XYZ file of C-alpha atoms in Angstrom:
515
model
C 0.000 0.000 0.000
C 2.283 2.754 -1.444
C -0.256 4.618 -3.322
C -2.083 7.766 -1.535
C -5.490 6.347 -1.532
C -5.527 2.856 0.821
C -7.552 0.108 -0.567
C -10.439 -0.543 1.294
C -11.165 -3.972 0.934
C -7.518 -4.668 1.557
C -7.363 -3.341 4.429
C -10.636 -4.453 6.200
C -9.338 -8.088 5.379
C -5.844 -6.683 7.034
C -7.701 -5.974 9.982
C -10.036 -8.865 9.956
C -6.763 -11.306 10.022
C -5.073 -9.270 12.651
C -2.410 -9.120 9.691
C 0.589 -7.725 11.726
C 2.190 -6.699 8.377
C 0.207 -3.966 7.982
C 0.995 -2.533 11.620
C 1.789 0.878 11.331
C 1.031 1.223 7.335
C -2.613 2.055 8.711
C -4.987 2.923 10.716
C -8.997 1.666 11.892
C -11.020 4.372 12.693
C -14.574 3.389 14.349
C -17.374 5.455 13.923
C -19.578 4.048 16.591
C -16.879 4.141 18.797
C -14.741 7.119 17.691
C -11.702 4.906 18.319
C -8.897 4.094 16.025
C -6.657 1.339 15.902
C -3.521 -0.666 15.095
C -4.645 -3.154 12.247
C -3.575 -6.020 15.056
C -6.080 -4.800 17.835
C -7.316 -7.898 19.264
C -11.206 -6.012 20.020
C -13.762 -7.710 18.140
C -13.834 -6.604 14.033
C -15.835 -3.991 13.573
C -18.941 -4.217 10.886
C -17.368 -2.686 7.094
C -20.131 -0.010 7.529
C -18.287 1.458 10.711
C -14.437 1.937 9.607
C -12.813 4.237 7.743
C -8.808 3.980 7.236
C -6.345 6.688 7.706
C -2.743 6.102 6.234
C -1.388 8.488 9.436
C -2.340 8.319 13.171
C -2.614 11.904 12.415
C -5.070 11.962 10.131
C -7.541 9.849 11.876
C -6.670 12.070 15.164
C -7.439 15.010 12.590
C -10.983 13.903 12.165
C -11.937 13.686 15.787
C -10.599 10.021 16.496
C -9.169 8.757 19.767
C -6.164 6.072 20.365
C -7.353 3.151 21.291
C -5.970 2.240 24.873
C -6.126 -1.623 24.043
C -4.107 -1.923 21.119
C -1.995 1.419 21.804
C -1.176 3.210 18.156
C 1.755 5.138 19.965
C 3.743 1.137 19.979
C 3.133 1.037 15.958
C 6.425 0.700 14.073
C 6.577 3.417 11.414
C 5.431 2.856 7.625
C 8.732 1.517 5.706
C 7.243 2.824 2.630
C 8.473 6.578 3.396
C 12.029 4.999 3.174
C 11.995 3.239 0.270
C 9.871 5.980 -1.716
C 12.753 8.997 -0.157
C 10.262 11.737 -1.064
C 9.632 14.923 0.249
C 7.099 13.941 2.561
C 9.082 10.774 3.668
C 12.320 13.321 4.823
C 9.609 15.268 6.325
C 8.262 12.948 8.973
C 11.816 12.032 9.921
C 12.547 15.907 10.546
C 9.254 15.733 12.419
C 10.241 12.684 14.456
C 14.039 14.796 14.962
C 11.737 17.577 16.537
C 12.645 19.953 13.743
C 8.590 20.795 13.951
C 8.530 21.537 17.667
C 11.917 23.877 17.500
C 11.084 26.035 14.141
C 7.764 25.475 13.472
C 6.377 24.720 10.467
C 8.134 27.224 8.427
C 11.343 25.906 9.548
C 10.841 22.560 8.461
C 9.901 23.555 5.050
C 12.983 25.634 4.782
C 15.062 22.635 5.800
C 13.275 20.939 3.269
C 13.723 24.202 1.300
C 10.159 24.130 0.229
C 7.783 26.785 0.706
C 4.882 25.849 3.812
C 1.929 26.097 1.366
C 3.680 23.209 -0.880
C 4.854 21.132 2.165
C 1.089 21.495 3.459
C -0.474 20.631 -0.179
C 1.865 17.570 -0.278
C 0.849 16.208 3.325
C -2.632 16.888 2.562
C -2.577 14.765 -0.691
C -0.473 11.681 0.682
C -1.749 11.716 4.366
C -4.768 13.724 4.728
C -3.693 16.194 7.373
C -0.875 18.740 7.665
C 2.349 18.812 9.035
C 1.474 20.680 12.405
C -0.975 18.113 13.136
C 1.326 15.475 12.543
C 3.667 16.756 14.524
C 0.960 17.236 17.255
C 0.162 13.877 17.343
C 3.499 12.624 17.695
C 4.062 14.929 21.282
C 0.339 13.588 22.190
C 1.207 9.652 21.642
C 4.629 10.049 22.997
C 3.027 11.995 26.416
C 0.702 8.894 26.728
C 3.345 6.640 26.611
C 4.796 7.958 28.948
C 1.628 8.110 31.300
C 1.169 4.324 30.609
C 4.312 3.181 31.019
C 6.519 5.462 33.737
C 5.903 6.802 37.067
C 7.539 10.119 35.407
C 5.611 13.423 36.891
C 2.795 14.819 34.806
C 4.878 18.092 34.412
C 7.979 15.965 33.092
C 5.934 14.515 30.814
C 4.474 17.165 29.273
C 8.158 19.070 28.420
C 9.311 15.384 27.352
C 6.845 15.332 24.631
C 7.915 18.340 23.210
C 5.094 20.491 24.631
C 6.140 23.743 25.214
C 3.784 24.231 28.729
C 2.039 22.064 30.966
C -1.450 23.927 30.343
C -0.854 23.512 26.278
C -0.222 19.774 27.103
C -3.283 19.514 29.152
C -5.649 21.533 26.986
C -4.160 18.691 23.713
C -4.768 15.987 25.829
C -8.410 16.768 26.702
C -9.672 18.277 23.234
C -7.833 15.280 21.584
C -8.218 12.291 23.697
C -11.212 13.650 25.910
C -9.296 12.986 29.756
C -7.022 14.978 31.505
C -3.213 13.424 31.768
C -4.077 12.362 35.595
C -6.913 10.128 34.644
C -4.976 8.474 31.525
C -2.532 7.212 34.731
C -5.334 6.064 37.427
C -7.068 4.357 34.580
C -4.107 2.477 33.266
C -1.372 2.915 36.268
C 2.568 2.427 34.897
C 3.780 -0.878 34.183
C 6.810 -0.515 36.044
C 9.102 1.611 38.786
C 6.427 1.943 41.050
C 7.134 3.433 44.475
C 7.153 7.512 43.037
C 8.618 9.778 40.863
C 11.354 9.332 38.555
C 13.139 11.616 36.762
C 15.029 10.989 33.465
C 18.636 11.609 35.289
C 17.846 8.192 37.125
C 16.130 6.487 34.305
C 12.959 6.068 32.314
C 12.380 3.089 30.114
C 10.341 2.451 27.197
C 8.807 0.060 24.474
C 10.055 0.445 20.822
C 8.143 -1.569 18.913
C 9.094 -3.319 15.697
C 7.989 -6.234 13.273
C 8.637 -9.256 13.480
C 10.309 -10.825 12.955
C 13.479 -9.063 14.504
C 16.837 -10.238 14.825
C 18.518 -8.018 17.261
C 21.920 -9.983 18.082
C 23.576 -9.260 14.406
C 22.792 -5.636 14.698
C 23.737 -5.317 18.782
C 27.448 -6.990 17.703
C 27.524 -5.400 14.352
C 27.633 -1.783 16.779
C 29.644 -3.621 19.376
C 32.443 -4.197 17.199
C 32.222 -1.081 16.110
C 31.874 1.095 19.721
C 33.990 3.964 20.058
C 35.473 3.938 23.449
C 34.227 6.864 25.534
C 31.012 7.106 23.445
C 29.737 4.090 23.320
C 30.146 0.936 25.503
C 28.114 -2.448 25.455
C 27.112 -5.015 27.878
C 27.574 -8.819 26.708
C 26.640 -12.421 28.312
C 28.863 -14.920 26.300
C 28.695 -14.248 22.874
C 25.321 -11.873 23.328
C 24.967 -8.406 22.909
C 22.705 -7.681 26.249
C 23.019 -4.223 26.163
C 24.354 -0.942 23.855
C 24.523 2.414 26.213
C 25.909 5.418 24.092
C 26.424 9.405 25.337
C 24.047 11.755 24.189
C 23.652 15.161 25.530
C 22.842 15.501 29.210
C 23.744 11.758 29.825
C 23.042 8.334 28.080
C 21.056 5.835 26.484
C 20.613 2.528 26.770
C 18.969 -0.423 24.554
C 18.309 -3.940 25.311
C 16.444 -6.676 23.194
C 13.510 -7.938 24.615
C 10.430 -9.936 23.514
C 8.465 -8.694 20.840
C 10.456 -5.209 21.373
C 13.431 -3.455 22.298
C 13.628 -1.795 25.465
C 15.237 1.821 25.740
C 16.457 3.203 28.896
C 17.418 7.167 28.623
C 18.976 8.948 31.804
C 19.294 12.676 31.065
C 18.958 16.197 32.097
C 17.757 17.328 28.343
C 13.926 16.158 29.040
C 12.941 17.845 25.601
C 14.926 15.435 23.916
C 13.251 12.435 24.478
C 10.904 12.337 21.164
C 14.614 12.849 19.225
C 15.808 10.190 21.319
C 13.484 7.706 20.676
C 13.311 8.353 16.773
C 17.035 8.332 16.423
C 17.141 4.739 18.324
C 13.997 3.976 16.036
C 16.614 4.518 13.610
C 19.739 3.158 14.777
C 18.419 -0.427 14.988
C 16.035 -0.441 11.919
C 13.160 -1.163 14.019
C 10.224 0.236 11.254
C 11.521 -2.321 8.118
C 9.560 -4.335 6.568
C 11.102 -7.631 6.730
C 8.288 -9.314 4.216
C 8.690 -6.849 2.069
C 12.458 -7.193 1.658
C 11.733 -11.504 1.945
C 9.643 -11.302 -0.597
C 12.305 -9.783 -3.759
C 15.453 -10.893 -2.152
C 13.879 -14.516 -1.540
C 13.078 -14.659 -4.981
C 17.002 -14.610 -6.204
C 20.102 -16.449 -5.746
C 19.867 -14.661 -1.879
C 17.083 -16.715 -0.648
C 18.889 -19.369 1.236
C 21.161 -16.935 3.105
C 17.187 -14.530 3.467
C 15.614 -17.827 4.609
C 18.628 -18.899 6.893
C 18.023 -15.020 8.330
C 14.844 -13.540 8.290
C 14.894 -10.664 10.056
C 17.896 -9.442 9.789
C 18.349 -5.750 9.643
C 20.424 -2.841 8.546
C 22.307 -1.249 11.185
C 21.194 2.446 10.884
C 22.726 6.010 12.522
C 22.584 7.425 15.916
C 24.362 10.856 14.264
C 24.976 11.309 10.596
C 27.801 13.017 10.720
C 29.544 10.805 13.436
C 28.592 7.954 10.959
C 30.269 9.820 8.044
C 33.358 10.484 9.994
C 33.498 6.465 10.571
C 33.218 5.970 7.150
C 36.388 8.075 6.455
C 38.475 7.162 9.415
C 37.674 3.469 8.197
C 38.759 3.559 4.715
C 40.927 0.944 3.717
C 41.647 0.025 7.408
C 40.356 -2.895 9.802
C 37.497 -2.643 12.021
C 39.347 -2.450 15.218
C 42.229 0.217 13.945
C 39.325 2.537 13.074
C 38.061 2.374 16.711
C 41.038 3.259 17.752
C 41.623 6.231 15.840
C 37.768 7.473 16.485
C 38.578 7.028 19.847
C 41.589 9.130 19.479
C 38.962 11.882 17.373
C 36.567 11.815 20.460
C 38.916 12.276 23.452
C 40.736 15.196 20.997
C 37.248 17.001 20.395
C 34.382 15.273 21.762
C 32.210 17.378 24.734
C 30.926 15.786 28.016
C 27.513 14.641 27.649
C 27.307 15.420 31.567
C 29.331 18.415 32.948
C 31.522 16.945 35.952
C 30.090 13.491 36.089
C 29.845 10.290 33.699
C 27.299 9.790 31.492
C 26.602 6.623 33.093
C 27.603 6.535 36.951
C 29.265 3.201 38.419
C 26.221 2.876 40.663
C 24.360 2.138 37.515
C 26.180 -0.993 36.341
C 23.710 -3.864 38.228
C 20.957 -2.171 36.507
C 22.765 -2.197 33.025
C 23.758 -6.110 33.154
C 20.152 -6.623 33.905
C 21.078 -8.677 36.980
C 23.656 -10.545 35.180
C 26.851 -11.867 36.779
C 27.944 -12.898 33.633
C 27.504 -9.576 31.625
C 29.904 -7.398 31.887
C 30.086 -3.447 31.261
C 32.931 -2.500 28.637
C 33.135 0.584 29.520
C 31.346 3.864 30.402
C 30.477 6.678 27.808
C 30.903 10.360 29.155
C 31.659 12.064 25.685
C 29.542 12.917 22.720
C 31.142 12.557 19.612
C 32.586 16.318 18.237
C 29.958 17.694 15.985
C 30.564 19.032 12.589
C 31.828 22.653 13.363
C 33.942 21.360 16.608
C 35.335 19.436 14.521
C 35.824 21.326 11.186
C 38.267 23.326 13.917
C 40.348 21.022 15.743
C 43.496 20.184 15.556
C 43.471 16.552 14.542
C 47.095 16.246 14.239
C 49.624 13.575 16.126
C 46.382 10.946 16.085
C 47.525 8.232 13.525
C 45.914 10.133 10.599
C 46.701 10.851 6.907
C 47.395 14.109 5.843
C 44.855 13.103 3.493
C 42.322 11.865 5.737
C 42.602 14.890 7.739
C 41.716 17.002 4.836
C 39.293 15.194 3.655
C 37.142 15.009 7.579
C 38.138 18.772 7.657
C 35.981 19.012 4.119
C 33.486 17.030 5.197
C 32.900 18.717 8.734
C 33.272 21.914 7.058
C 30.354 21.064 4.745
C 27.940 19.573 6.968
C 28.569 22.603 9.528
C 27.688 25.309 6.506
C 24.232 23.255 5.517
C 25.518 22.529 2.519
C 25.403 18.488 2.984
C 23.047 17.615 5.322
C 23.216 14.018 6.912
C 20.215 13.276 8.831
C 17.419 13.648 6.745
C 16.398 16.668 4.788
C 18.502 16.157 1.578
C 17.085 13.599 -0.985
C 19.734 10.453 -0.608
C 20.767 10.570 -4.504
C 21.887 14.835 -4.058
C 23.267 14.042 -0.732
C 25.635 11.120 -1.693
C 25.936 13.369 -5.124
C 27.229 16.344 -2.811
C 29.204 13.761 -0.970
C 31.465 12.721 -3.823
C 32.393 16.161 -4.712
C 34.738 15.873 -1.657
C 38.175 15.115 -1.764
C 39.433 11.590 -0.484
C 35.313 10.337 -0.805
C 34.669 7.865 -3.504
C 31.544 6.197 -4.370
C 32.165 2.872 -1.410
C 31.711 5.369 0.958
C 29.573 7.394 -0.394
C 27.397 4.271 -0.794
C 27.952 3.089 3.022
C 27.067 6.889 4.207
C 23.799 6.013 2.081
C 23.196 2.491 3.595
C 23.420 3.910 7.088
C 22.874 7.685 7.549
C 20.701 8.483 4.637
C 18.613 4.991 5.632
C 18.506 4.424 1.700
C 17.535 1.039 1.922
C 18.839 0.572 -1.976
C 22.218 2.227 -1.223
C 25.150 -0.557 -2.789
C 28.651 0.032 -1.404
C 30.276 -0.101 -4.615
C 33.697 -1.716 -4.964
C 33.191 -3.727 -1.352
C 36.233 -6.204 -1.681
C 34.078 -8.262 0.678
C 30.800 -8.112 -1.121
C 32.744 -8.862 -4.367
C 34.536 -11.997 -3.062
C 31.582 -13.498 -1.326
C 29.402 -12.989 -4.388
C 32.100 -14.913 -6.289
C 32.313 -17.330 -3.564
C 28.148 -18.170 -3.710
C 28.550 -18.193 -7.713
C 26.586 -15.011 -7.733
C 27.225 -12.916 -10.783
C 27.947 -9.070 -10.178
C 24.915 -7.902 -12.878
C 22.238 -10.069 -10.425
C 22.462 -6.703 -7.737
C 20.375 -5.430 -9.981
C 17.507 -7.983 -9.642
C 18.097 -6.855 -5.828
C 16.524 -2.877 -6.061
C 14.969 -2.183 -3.899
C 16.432 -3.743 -1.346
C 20.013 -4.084 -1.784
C 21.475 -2.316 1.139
C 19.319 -5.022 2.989
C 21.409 -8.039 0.485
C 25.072 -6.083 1.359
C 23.698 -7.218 4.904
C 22.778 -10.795 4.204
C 26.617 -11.009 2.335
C 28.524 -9.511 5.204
C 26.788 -11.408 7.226
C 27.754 -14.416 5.683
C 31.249 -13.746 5.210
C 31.234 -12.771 8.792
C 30.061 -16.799 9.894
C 32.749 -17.975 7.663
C 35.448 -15.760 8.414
C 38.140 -18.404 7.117
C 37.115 -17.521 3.432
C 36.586 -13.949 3.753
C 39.039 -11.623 2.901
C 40.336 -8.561 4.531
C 38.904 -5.712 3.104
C 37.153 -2.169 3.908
C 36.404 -1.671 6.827
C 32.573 -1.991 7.125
């Protein structure tokens, strides 16, 4: 269901088979009920006479619907299809999700965008049936119920963690939207965990991120493990596991675990009006809105399928920052994994920032809590720097750390560009002028141009071209180098499936780029 207008009869039978593949492409609105829904709600179907389908929780909100409190819209996993399509609209709801909306308004979205607001509004109205402000309205008013549901965090907390901008805003939204005030969402439903009072994000607040299934979480957690840079980012293992990945980010930390049918996120820090950025950007970072069946369903259909059937739901490691992940993609060139954690290490102690003035970003006292009550998991490390951002770095002295001349120059460019708006890594730029404006840089050439588009730009058809691993393991499974093609859309999710198989035979891969 790409198309603007959703096809009714699809999507009632969707909904009548609890079809979980649809989760978060649509939603059920109930006129007797003036409820909408996740397609999966398990509430009795309702008659064909009595829905009508939004594309957008938005959009159903628009037109005077409430969330449903059973099935809980704010756990959907985003529509995949804004990825894969790249479009204006698609770059908008990630700004929207970044908070761009809540800090500049509407008009500074569209300039990001570098639209004008009447054609971001037309465009919204035609593919979604609402505008951006009321998108982004919804997102603060599913995010503040969340948080009711699930934490113990105060009502005022909640409110500036959402993005709202006063607690009387907040509770005039919640009541004209939802029809309660915030204290009754929280008698009614109570949190599901940290009872015994307050909590405030410095000490910890957890959430669900949902996803579909299904989700394999280990290959991503060790694909960033193996990648951590010390000081930023640390992770928490039991055997060969990945139990945990904590990383700085400003005012303190984060912290994701795999869990049943979701991934848990755990953010301690003093910048409460982050939270919504926080949670996208983790969204993100783990690939948690793909489409796995969609992906299955080309890439099984080629010489892939046994290593897609032999790994399901296997994912594409995404971006906390895209500039950071740019920077790795220099630093890494031509070098091994480890030796490019080393000298990004080097970057971040240089010019990296404290996420918490005079304290770690995650204190000692917190280390039971991260191994999850493990004895066997052990902490790596703790993160108390955020990694330089683009005009730190475009003006420090990167000299005496194990770098080129040339790779110096070339992260110089690179900062230098991203700093002055011309290149802009995390999400307003269309993916083909971004890795366009990429290449123009000195000492950039189109493998990492093409791994900066796998991971930052999320272009889930980016191809690292020229991988020395892709190429050999292709060779090695008798694939020919024309069959990527049969691959589009998908083949930053096939680079994947290859690495990952020449990662569980490492005695016939060759050393190449670092990845």
């Amino acid at each position: 269901m790409t198309t603007r207008q959703l096809d009714f009869d699809a999507c009632y039978l969707a909904v009548s088979a609890r079809d979980s593949r649809f989760d978060g492409r649509f939603y059920t609105a109930v006129t007797t009920t003036g409820i909408y829904c996740r397609p999966i709600c398990p509430a009795r179907t309702p008659a064909r006479g009595n829905v009508r389908f939004y594309r957008h929780a938005a959009a159903a909100e628009a037109a005077g619907f409430r969330p449903c409190r059973r099935c809980r819209p704010e756990l959907s996993p985003g529509d995949p299809g804004w990825d894969v399509r790249a479009d204006l609209v698609g770059r908008a709801l990630r700004l929207i999700d970044d908070g761009v909306a809540d800090e500049s308004g509407v008009a500074g979205l569209a300039r990001r965008l570098h639209v004008t607001e009447r054609h971001l509004h037309r465009l919204f109205a035609a593919e979604l049936g609402t505008g951006p402000l009321a998108v982004a309205r919804t997102r603060r008013l599913l995010l503040a119920k969340q948080l009711l549901t699930e934490t113990t965090l105060p009502i005022t907390d909640v409110a500036f963690a959402a993005g709202f901008g006063s607690v009387r805003q907040f509770n005039a939204a919640l009541k004209e939207s939802y029809g309660f005030a915030p204290g009754e969402l929280r008698r009614t439903n109570g949190p599901m965990h940290e009872k015994g009072g307050p909590v405030a994000l410095t000490t910890g607040l957890t959430l669900r991120l949902g996803h579909r299934d299904p989700y394999d979480a280990q290959p991503v957690l060790r694909f960033l493990a193996a990648r951590a840079i010390p000081s930023v980012e640390a992770v928490c293992r039991s055997g060969d596991d990945v139990t945990a990945y904590t990383r700085a980010v400003p005012g303190g930390s984060i912290t994701l675990r795999p869990a049943a049918g979701h991934v848990r996120l755990t953010v301690r820090t003093t910048e409460t009006h982050l939270l919504s950025r926080l949670v996208a950007r983790c969204r993100r970072l783990l690939d948690l809105d793909a489409d796995p069946g969609a992906v299955r369903e080309i890439l099984g259909a080629t010489s892939l399928a046994p290593l897609v059937a032999a790994r399901p739901g296997l994912r594409v490691p995404g971006a906390y920052d895209g500039f950071e992940l740019a920077v790795r993609a220099v630093v890494g060139q031509q070098i091994s994994v480890a030796g490019a954690r080393t000298l990004l290490g080097r970057i971040a102690a240089r010019a990296g920032v404290p996420a918490v003035a005079d304290r770690p970003a995650v204190d000692p006292s917190d280390e039971d809590d991260a191994n999850d009550g493990n004895p066997g998991a052990a902490v790596t490390g703790h993160v108390p720097l955020l990694f330089p951002s683009a005009d730190r770095l475009a003006a420090a002295d990167l000299d005496g750390l194990g770098l080129t001349t040339r790779r110096v120059a070339t992260i110089r460019a690179l900062a230098e560009a991203v700093a002055s708006g011309s290149i802009d890594l995390d999400g307003a730029g269309d993916p083909a002028d971004t890795t366009a404006g990429l290449l123009e840089i000195p000492g950039i050439g189109p493998w990492t141009a093409g791994y900066i588009a796998l991971r930052a730009l999320r272009d889930p058809d980016a191809w690292p071209e020229g991988d020395l691993v892709l190429r050999r393991t292709m060779e090695r499974l008798g694939i020919a180098a024309d069959e990527a093609e049969r691959w589009r859309p998908w083949r930053a999710y096939a680079a994947l499936h290859l690495w990952s198989h020449a990662s569980d035979n490492p005695n016939t891969t060759p050393r190449g780029r670092n990845r």
